[in-house]
Coordinates of C-alpha atoms in Angstrom, one line a residue:
X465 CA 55.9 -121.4 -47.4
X466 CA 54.6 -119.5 -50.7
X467 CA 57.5 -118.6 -53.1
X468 CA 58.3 -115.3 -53.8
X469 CA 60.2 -113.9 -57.2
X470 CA 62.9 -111.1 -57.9
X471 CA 63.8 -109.3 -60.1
X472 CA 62.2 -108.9 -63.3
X473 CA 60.2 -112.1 -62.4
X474 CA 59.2 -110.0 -58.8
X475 CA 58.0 -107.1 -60.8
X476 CA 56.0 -109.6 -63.4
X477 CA 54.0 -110.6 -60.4
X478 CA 53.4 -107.7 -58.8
X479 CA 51.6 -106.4 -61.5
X480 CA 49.7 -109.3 -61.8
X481 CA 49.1 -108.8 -58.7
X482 CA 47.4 -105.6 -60.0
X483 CA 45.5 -107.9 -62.3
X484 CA 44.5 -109.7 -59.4
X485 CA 43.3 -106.2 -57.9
X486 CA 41.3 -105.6 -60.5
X487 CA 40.0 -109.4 -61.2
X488 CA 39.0 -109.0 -57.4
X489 CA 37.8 -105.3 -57.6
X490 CA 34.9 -106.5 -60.1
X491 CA 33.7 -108.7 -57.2
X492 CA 34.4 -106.6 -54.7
X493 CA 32.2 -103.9 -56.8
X494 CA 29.6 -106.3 -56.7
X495 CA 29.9 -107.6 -53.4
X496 CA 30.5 -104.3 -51.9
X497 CA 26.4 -103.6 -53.1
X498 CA 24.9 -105.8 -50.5
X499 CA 26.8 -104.3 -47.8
X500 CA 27.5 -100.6 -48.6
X501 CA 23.6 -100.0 -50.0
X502 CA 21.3 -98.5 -47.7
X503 CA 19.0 -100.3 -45.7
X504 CA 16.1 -99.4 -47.8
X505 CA 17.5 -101.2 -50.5
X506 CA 16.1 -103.9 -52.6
X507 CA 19.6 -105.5 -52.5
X508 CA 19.8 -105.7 -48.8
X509 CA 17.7 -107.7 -45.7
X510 CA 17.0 -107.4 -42.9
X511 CA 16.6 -104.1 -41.5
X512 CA 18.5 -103.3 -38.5
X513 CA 16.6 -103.6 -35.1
X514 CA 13.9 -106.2 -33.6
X515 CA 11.3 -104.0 -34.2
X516 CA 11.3 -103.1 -37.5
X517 CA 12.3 -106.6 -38.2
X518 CA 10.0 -108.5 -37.2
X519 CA 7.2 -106.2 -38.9
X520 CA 8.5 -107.1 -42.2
X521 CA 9.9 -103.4 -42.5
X522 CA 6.9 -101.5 -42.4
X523 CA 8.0 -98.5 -40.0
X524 CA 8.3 -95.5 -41.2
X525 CA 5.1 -94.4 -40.1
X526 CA 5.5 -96.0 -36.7
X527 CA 9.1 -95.0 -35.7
X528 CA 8.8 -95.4 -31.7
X529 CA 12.2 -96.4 -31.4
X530 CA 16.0 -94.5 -30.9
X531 CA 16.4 -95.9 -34.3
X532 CA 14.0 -93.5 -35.8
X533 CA 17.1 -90.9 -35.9
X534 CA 18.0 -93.3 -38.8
X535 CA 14.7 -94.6 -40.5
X536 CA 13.1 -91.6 -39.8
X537 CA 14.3 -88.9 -37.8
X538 CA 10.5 -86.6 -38.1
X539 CA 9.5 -88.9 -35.1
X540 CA 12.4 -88.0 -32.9
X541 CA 10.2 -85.1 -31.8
X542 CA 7.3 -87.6 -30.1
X543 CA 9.4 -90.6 -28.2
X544 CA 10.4 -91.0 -25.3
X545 CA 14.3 -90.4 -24.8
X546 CA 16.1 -93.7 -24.8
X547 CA 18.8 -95.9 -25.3
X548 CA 18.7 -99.4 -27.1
X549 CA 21.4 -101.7 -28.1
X550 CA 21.1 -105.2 -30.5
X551 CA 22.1 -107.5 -33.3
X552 CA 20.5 -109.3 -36.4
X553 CA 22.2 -113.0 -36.3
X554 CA 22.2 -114.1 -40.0
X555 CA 22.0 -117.3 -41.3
X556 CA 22.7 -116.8 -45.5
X557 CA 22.6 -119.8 -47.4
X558 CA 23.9 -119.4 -51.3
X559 CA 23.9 -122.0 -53.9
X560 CA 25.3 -122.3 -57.6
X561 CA 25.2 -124.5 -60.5
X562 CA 27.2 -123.7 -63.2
X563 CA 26.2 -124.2 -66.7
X564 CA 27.1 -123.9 -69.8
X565 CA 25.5 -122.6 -73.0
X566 CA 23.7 -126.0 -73.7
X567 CA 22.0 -125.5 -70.1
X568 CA 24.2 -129.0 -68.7
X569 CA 26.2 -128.9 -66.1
X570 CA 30.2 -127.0 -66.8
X571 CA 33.6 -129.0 -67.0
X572 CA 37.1 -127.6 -66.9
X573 CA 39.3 -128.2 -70.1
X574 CA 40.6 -131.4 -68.2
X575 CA 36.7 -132.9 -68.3
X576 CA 36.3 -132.6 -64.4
X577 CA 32.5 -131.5 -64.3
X578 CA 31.3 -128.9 -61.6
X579 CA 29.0 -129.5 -59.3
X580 CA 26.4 -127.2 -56.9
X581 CA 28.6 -124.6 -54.6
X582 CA 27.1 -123.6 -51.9
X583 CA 28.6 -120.9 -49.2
X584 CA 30.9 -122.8 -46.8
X585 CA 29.6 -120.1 -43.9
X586 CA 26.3 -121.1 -44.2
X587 CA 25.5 -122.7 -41.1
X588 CA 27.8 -119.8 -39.3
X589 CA 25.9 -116.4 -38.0
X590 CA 26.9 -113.2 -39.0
X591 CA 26.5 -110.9 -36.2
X592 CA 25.2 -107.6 -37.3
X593 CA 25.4 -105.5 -34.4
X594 CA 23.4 -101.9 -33.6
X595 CA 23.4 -99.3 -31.1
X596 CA 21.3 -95.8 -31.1
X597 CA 19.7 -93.4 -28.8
X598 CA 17.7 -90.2 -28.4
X599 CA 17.5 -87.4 -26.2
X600 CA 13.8 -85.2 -26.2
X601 CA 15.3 -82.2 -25.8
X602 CA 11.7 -80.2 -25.3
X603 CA 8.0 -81.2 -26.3
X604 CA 9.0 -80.2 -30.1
X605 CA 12.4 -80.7 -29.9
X606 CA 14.2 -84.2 -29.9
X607 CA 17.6 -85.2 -31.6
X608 CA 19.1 -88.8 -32.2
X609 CA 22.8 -90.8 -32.7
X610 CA 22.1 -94.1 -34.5
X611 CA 25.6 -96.4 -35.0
X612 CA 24.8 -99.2 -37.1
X613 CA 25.7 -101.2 -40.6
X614 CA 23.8 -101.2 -43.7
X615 CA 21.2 -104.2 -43.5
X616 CA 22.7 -106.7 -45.1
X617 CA 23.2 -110.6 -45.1
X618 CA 26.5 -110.3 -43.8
X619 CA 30.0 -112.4 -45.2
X620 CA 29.6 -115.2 -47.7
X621 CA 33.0 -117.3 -48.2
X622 CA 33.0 -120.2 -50.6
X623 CA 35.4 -123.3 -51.2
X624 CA 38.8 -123.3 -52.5
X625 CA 38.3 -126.5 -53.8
X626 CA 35.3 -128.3 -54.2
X627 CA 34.2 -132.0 -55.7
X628 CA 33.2 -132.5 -59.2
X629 CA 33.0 -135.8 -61.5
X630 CA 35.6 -136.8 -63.2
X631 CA 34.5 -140.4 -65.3
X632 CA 32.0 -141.0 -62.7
X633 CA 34.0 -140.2 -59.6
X634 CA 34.7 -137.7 -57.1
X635 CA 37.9 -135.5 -57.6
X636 CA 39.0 -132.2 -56.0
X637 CA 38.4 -129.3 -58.2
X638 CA 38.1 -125.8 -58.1
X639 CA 35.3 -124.2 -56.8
X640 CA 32.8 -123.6 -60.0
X641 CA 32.2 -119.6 -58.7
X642 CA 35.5 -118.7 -58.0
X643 CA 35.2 -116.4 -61.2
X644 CA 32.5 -114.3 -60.1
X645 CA 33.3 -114.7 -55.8
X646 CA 34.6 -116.6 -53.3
X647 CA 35.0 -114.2 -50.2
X648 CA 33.0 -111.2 -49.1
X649 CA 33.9 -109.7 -46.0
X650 CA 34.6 -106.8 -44.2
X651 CA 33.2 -104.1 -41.9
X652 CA 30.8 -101.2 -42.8
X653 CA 29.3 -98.2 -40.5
X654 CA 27.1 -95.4 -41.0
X655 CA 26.6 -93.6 -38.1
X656 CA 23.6 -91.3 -38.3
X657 CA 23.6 -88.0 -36.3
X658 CA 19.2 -86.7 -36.3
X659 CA 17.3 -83.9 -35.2
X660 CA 13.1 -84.1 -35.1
X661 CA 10.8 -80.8 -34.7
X662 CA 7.4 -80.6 -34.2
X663 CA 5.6 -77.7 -36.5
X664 CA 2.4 -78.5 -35.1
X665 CA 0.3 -81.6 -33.3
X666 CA -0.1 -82.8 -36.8
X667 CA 3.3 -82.3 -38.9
X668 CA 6.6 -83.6 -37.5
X669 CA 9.6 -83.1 -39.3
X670 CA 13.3 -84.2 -39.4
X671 CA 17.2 -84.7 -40.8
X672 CA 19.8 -86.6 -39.9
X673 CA 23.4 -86.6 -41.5
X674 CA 25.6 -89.5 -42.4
X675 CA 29.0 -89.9 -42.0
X676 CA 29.9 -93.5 -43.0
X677 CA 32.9 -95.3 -43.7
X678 CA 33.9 -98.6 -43.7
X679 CA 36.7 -101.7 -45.4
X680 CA 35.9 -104.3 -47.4
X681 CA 38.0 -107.6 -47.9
X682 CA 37.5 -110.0 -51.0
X683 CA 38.7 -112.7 -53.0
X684 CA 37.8 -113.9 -56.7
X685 CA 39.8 -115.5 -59.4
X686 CA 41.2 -114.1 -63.0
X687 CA 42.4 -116.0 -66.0
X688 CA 46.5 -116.0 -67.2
X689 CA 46.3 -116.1 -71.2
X690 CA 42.6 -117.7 -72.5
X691 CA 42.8 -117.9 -76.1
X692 CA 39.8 -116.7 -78.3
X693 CA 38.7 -120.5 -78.9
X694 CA 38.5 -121.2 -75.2
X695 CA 35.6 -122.4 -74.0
X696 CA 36.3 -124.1 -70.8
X697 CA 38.5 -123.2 -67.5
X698 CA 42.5 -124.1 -67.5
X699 CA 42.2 -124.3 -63.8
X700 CA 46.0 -124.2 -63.5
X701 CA 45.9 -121.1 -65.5
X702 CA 44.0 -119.1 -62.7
X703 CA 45.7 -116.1 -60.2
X704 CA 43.6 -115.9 -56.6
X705 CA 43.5 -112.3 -56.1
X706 CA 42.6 -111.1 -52.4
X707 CA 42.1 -107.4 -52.3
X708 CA 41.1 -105.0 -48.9
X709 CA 39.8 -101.3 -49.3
X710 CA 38.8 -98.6 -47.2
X711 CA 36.5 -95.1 -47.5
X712 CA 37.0 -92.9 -44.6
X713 CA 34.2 -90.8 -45.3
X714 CA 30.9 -91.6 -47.1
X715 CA 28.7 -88.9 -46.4
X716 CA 24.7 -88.4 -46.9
X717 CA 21.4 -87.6 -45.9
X718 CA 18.0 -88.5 -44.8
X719 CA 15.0 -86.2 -44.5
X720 CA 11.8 -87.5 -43.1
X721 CA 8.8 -86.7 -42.0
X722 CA 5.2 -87.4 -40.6
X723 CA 1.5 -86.4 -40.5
X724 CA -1.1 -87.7 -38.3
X725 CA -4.6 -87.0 -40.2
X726 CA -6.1 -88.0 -36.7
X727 CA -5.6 -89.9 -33.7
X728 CA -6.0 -93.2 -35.9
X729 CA -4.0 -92.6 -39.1
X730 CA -0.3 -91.2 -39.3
X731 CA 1.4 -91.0 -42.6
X732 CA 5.3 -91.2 -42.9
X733 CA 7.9 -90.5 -45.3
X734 CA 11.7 -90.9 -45.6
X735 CA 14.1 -90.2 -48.0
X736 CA 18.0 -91.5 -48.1
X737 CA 20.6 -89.8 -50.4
X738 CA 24.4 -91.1 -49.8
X739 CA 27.6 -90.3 -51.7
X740 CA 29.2 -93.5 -53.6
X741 CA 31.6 -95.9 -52.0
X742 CA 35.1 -94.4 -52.5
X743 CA 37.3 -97.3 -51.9
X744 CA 41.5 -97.3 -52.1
X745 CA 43.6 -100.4 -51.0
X746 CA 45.7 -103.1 -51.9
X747 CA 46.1 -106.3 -52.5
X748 CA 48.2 -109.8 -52.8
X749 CA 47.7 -111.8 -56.0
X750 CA 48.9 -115.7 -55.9
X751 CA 50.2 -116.9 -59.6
X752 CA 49.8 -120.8 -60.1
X753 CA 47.2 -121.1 -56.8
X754 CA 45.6 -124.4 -57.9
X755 CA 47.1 -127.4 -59.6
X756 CA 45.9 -128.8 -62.6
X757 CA 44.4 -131.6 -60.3
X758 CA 42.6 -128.5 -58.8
X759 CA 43.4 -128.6 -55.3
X760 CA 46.0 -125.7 -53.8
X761 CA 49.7 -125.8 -54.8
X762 CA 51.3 -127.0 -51.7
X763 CA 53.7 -123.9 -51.7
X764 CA 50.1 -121.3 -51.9
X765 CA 51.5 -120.1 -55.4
X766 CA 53.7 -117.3 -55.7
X767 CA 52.8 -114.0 -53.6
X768 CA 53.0 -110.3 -54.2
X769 CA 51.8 -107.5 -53.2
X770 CA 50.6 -104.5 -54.2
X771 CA 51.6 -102.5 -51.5
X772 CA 55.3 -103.4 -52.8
X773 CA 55.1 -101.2 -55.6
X774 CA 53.1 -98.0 -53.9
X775 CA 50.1 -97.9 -51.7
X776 CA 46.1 -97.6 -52.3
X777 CA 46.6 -98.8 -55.6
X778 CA 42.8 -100.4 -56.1
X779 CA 40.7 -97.5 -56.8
X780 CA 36.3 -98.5 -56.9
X781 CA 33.9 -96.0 -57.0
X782 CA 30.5 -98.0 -55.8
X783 CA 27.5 -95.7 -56.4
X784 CA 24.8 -95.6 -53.5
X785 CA 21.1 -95.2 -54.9
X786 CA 18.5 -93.2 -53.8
X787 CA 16.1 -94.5 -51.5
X788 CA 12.1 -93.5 -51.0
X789 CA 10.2 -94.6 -48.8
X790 CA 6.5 -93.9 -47.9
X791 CA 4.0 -95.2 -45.4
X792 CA 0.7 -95.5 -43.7
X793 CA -0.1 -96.9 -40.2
X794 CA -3.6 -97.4 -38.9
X795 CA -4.3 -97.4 -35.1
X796 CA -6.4 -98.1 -32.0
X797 CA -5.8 -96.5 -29.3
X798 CA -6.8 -98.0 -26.1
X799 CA -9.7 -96.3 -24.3
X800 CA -8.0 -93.7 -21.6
X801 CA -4.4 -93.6 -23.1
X802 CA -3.4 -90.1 -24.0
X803 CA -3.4 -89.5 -27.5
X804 CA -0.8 -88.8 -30.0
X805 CA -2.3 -85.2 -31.3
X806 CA -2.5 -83.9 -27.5
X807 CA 0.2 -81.2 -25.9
X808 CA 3.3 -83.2 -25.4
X809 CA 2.2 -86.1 -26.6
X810 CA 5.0 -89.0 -26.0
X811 CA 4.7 -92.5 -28.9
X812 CA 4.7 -95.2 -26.9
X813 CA 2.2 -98.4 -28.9
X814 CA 2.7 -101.0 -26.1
X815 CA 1.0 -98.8 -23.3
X816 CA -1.6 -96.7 -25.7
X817 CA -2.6 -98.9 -28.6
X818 CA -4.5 -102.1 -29.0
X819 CA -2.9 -102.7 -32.0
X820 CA -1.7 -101.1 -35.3
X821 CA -0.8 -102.1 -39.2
X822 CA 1.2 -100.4 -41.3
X823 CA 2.1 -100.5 -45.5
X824 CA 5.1 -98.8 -47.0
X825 CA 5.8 -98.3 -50.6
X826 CA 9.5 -98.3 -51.4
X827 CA 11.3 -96.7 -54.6
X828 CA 15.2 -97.9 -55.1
X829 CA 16.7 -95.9 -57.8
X830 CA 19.3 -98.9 -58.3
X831 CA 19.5 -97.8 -62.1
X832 CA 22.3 -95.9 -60.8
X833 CA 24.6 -98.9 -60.6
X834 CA 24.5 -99.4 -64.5
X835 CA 28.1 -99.9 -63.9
X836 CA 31.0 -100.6 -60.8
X837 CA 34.0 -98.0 -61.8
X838 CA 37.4 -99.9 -61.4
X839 CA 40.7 -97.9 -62.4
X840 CA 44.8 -98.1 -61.7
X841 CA 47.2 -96.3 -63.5
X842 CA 47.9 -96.5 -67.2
X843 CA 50.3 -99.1 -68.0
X844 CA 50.9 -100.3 -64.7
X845 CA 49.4 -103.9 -64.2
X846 CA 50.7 -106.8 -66.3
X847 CA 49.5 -110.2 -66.6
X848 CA 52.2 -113.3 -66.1
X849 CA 51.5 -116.9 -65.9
X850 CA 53.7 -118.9 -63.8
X851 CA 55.7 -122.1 -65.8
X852 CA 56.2 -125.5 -64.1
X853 CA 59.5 -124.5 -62.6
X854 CA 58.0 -121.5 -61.0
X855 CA 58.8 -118.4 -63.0
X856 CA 56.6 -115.7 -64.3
X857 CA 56.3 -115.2 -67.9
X858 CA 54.7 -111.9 -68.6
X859 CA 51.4 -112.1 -70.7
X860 CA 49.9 -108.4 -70.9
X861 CA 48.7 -105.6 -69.8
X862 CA 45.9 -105.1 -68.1
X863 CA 43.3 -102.6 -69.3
X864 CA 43.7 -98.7 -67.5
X865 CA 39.3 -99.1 -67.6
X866 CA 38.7 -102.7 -65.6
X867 CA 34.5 -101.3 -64.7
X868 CA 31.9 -104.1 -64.2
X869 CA 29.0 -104.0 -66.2
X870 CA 25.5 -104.8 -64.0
X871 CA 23.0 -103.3 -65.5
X872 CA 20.9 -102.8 -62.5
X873 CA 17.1 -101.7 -62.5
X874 CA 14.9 -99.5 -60.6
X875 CA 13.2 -101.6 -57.8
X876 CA 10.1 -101.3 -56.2
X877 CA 8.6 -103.0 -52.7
X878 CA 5.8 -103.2 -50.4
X879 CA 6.2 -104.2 -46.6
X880 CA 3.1 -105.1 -44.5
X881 CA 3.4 -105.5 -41.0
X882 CA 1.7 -104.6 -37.1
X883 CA 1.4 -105.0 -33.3
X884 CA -0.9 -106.4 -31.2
X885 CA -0.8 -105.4 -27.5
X886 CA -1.7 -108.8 -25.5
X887 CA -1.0 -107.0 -21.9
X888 CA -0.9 -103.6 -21.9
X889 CA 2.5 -101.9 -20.7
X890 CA 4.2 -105.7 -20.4
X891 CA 3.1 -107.9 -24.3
X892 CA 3.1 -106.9 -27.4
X893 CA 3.7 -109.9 -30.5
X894 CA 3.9 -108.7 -33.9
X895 CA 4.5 -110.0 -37.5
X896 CA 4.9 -108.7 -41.2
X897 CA 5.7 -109.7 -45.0
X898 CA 7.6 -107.8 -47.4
X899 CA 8.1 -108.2 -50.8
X900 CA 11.1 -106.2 -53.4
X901 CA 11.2 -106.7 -57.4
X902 CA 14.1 -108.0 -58.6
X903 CA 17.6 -105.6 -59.1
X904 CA 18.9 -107.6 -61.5
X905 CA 18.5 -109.7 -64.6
X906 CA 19.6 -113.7 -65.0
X907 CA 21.9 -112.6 -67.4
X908 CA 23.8 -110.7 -64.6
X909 CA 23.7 -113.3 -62.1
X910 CA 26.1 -112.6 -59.0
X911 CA 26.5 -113.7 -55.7
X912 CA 27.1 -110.8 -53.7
X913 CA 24.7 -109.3 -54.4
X914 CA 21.9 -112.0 -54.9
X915 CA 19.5 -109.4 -57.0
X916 CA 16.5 -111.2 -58.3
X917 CA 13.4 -110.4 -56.8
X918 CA 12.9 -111.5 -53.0
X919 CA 9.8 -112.2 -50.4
X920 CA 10.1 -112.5 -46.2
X921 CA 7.9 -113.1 -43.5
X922 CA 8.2 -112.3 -39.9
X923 CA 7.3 -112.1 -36.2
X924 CA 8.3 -111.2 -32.9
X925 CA 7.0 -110.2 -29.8
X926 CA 8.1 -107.5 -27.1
X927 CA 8.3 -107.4 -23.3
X928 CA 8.2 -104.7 -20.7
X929 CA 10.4 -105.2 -18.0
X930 CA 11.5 -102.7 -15.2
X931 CA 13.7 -100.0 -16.6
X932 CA 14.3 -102.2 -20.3
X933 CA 11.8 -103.7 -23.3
X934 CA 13.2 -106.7 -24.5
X935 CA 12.8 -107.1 -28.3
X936 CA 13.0 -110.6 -29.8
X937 CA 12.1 -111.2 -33.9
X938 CA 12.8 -114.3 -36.5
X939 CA 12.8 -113.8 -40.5
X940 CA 12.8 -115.9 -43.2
X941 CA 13.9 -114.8 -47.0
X942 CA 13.2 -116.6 -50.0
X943 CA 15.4 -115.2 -52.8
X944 CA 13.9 -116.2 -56.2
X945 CA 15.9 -118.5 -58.3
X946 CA 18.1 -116.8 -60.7
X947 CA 18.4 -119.1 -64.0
X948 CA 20.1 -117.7 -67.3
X949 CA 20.2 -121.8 -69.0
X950 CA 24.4 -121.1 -68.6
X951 CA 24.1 -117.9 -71.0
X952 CA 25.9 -115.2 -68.4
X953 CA 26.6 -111.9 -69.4
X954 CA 29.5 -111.6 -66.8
X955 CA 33.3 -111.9 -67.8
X956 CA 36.4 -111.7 -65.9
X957 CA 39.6 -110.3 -66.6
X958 CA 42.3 -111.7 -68.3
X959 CA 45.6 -111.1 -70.0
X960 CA 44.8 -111.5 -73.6
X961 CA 44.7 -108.2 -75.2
X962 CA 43.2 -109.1 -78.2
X963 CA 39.8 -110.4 -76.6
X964 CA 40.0 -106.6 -74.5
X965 CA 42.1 -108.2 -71.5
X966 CA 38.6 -110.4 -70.7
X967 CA 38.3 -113.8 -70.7
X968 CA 36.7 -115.0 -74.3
X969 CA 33.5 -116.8 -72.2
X970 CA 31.0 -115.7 -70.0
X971 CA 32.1 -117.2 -66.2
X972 CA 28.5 -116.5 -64.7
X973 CA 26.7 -118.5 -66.7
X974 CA 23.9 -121.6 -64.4
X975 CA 21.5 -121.0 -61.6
X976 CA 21.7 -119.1 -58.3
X977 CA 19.0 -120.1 -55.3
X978 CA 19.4 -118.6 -52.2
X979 CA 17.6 -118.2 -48.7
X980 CA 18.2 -116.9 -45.2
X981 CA 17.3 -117.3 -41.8
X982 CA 17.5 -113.8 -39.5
X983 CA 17.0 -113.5 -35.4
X984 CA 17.2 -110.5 -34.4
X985 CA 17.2 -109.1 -30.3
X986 CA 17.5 -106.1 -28.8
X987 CA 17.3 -104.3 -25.3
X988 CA 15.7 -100.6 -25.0
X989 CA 15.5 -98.4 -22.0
X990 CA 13.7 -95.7 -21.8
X991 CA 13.8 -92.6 -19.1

């Protein structure tokens, strides 16, 4: 049963517990970027539906799917009405080694040396669900509902307590990370409400509006009282903070549109504007979690809440770049099929092409996220450390300005994909590659997200069945190694006012790998 304090004591830890808020909120702001970024992002794979999936991305020019109203809503004026309904099942793999300055592997100030930490979740999918239809209203005319979550990788959870060497055997310790992350969770929506109108034969074009929301739950560690001369982790100095926030409303954009210069080549082009993640919660921070011998104190440390002193306390403002995205596709049409520049024309590849490839260019304005904006109230968290016999001793304050520094660039990509129609009206199989530059530096290394630069190849294949097309698609990501040689940029929060309530070392600093494994299926009918 996890102690609880009164009092003076009670009030000590819940404003550590607003530590812990902010201590969490700095990987929440960075976790919340895989999740709450749209899914043209560099920072986030794969995209949502079978389809575009398993052609490495490249759609935006194709778009022959209810999930146009949310890639591109121009083509909602030339498909047939629909309704389909699938799910991405994720398979994220993250690993770190952390370092320190000297480039060798980190030990805690009682010698026990860390070892690699990879995501405990890692052979568990994340199901990553989407539903979206479209109605054509008229020949011009045609308007769209997409439900469905950013792309992302889905939740990464790491170890409490991990091994690590201690004089040449294993001991408990723990885990390495637990500075920078060790739970990303939570649920995120943006559904997507489209029109598409037809100028001409040639020019399509549409808008949709987004009204997302969505709560996010994480976990990540802060240090008690680090003096300036600290160079290694007092592990029974540490406070778990677990924090949850919700936006009720994130509202944005998308404009797209397309041109077919003839029966053979069709042009597309979608832009993506949302308002910033808006986040309020609370949280519970737990003084004196681990031991000295690093494993959890049997008793879970002592608990508070946040919610004890007032409600929505946590506030994060997570901005959401600007997204661009601009493609060709290239086409045979099969002899007799009706084509796309006729009256009426209806999109539909697997019964009027013999195949098709498409490349999109991608611009992420990520420079946006130069910083993650963390605030409470002035003079109203404080830092205690908890003493052997349990009670809180108050440290300090903790700073009214807790933002995470990320220092994010501009990104750039390229995704090549196509179909091939094996049996007209019943086999299509298709396949793609994609490729983003790299959101991030070393220096910034963080887990969630992972934003060095990233590659992916696909395939997939789709069958026509009476009344449904059944969509299947598999997708490997390679992530590339992030490596700073232990030299992080990346502090945490602590309760030593004189070092500016950080901790006096970098906690970021080793080598990040990372890789997933993404199947994605999906069921369509059309009418």
């Amino acid at each position: 049963m996890m102690e609880s304090i009164s009092g003076r004591g009670r009030r000590g830890v819940l404003r550590r517990a607003r530590l812990g808020t902010l201590a969490c909120g700095a990987a929440l702001a960075s976790a919340s970027l895989t999740t709450e970024a749209q899914a043209t992002s560099a920072l986030e794979v794969p995209e949502q539906g079978a389809q575009q999936m398993a052609r490495g991305g490249a759609w935006v020019a194709r778009a022959s799917s209810p999930l146009a109203a949310a890639y591109n809503p121009a083509a909602l004026a030339g498909i047939r009405s629909g309704v389909t309904l699938g799910t991405n099942l994720v398979f994220n793999r993250l690993c770190f080694s952390r370092k320190n300055a000297a480039g060798e592997p980190e030990q805690t100030r009682d010698g026990v040396e860390y070892q690699e930490s990879c995501n405990e979740n890692s052979g568990t999918p994340n199901f990553i669900p989407h539903l979206a239809g479209n109605l054509r209203i008229t020949d011009d005319l045609g308007i769209g509902l997409a439900v469905l979550p950013p792309s992302m990788l889905g939740k990464i959870e790491f170890a409490e307590t991990e091994k690590g060497i201690f004089r040449g055997r294993e001991v408990d310790v723990a885990s390495p990370g637990r500075y920078v992350l060790l739970k990303a969770d939570g649920l995120l929506l943006n559904p997507v409400l489209s029109v598409g109108y037809a100028l001409s034969d040639r020019l399509r074009l549409g808008a949709g509006f987004i009204f997302g929301f969505g709560s996010l739950k994480l976990a990540n560690t802060a240090m008690a009282q680090p003096t300036a001369n600290d160079e290694l982790d007092a592990v029974a100095g540490d406070v778990k903070a677990e924090v949850e926030v919700f936006d009720a409303f994130v509202p944005g954009v998308i404009i797209g549109g397309l041109f077919s210069v003839n029966e053979n080549l069709d042009l597309g082009l979608s832009v993506r504007i949302q308002d910033a993640f808006r986040g309020k919660g609370d949280l519970v921070a737990r003084s004196g979690y681990w031991n000295a011998n690093g494993r959890v104190a049997p008793d879970g440390g002592t608990a508070s809440s946040s919610a004890d002193r007032g409600e929505d306390l946590v506030s994060l403002t997570i901005p959401n770049p600007i997204t661009v995205r601009a493609g060709a596709a290239f086409r045979v049409p099969r002899d007799g099929s009706p084509g796309y520049l006729t009256a009426g024309a209806m999109r539909d590849p697997i019964s009027q092409d013999i195949f098709d490839v498409e490349i999109d260019l991608e611009y992420t304005r990520n420079s946006a996220i130069d910083a993650i904006q963390v605030r409470i109230p002035r003079e109203t968290v404080y830092i205690y450390s908890r003493g052997l016999d349990g009670s809180a001793n108050e440290v300090g304050p903790v700073p009214e300005n807790a933002d995470v520094e990320l220092h994010f660039k501009d990104t750039f990509g390229v995704r090549l994909g196509g179909d091939y129609v094996a049996l007209p009206d019943l086999l299509a199989v298709r396949a793609g590659a994609w490729y983003q530059s790299a959101a991030a530096t070393d220096e910034y290394l963080h887990f969630s997200p992972m934003a060095s630069a990233r590659l992916g190849l696909s395939a997939g294949a789709q069958l026509r069945a009476p009344f449904v097309d059944v969509e299947v698609g598999y997708m490997w990501v390679h992530m590339q190694t992030m490596d700073n040689g232990g030299k992080g940029a990346i502090k945490t929060i602590s309760g030593n006012q004189s070092l500016g309530s950080r901790s006096p070392y970098a906690v970021n600093g080793g080598s990040l790998t990372g890789n997933a494994h993404v199947v994605s299926v999906a069921v369509t009918s059309n009418f």
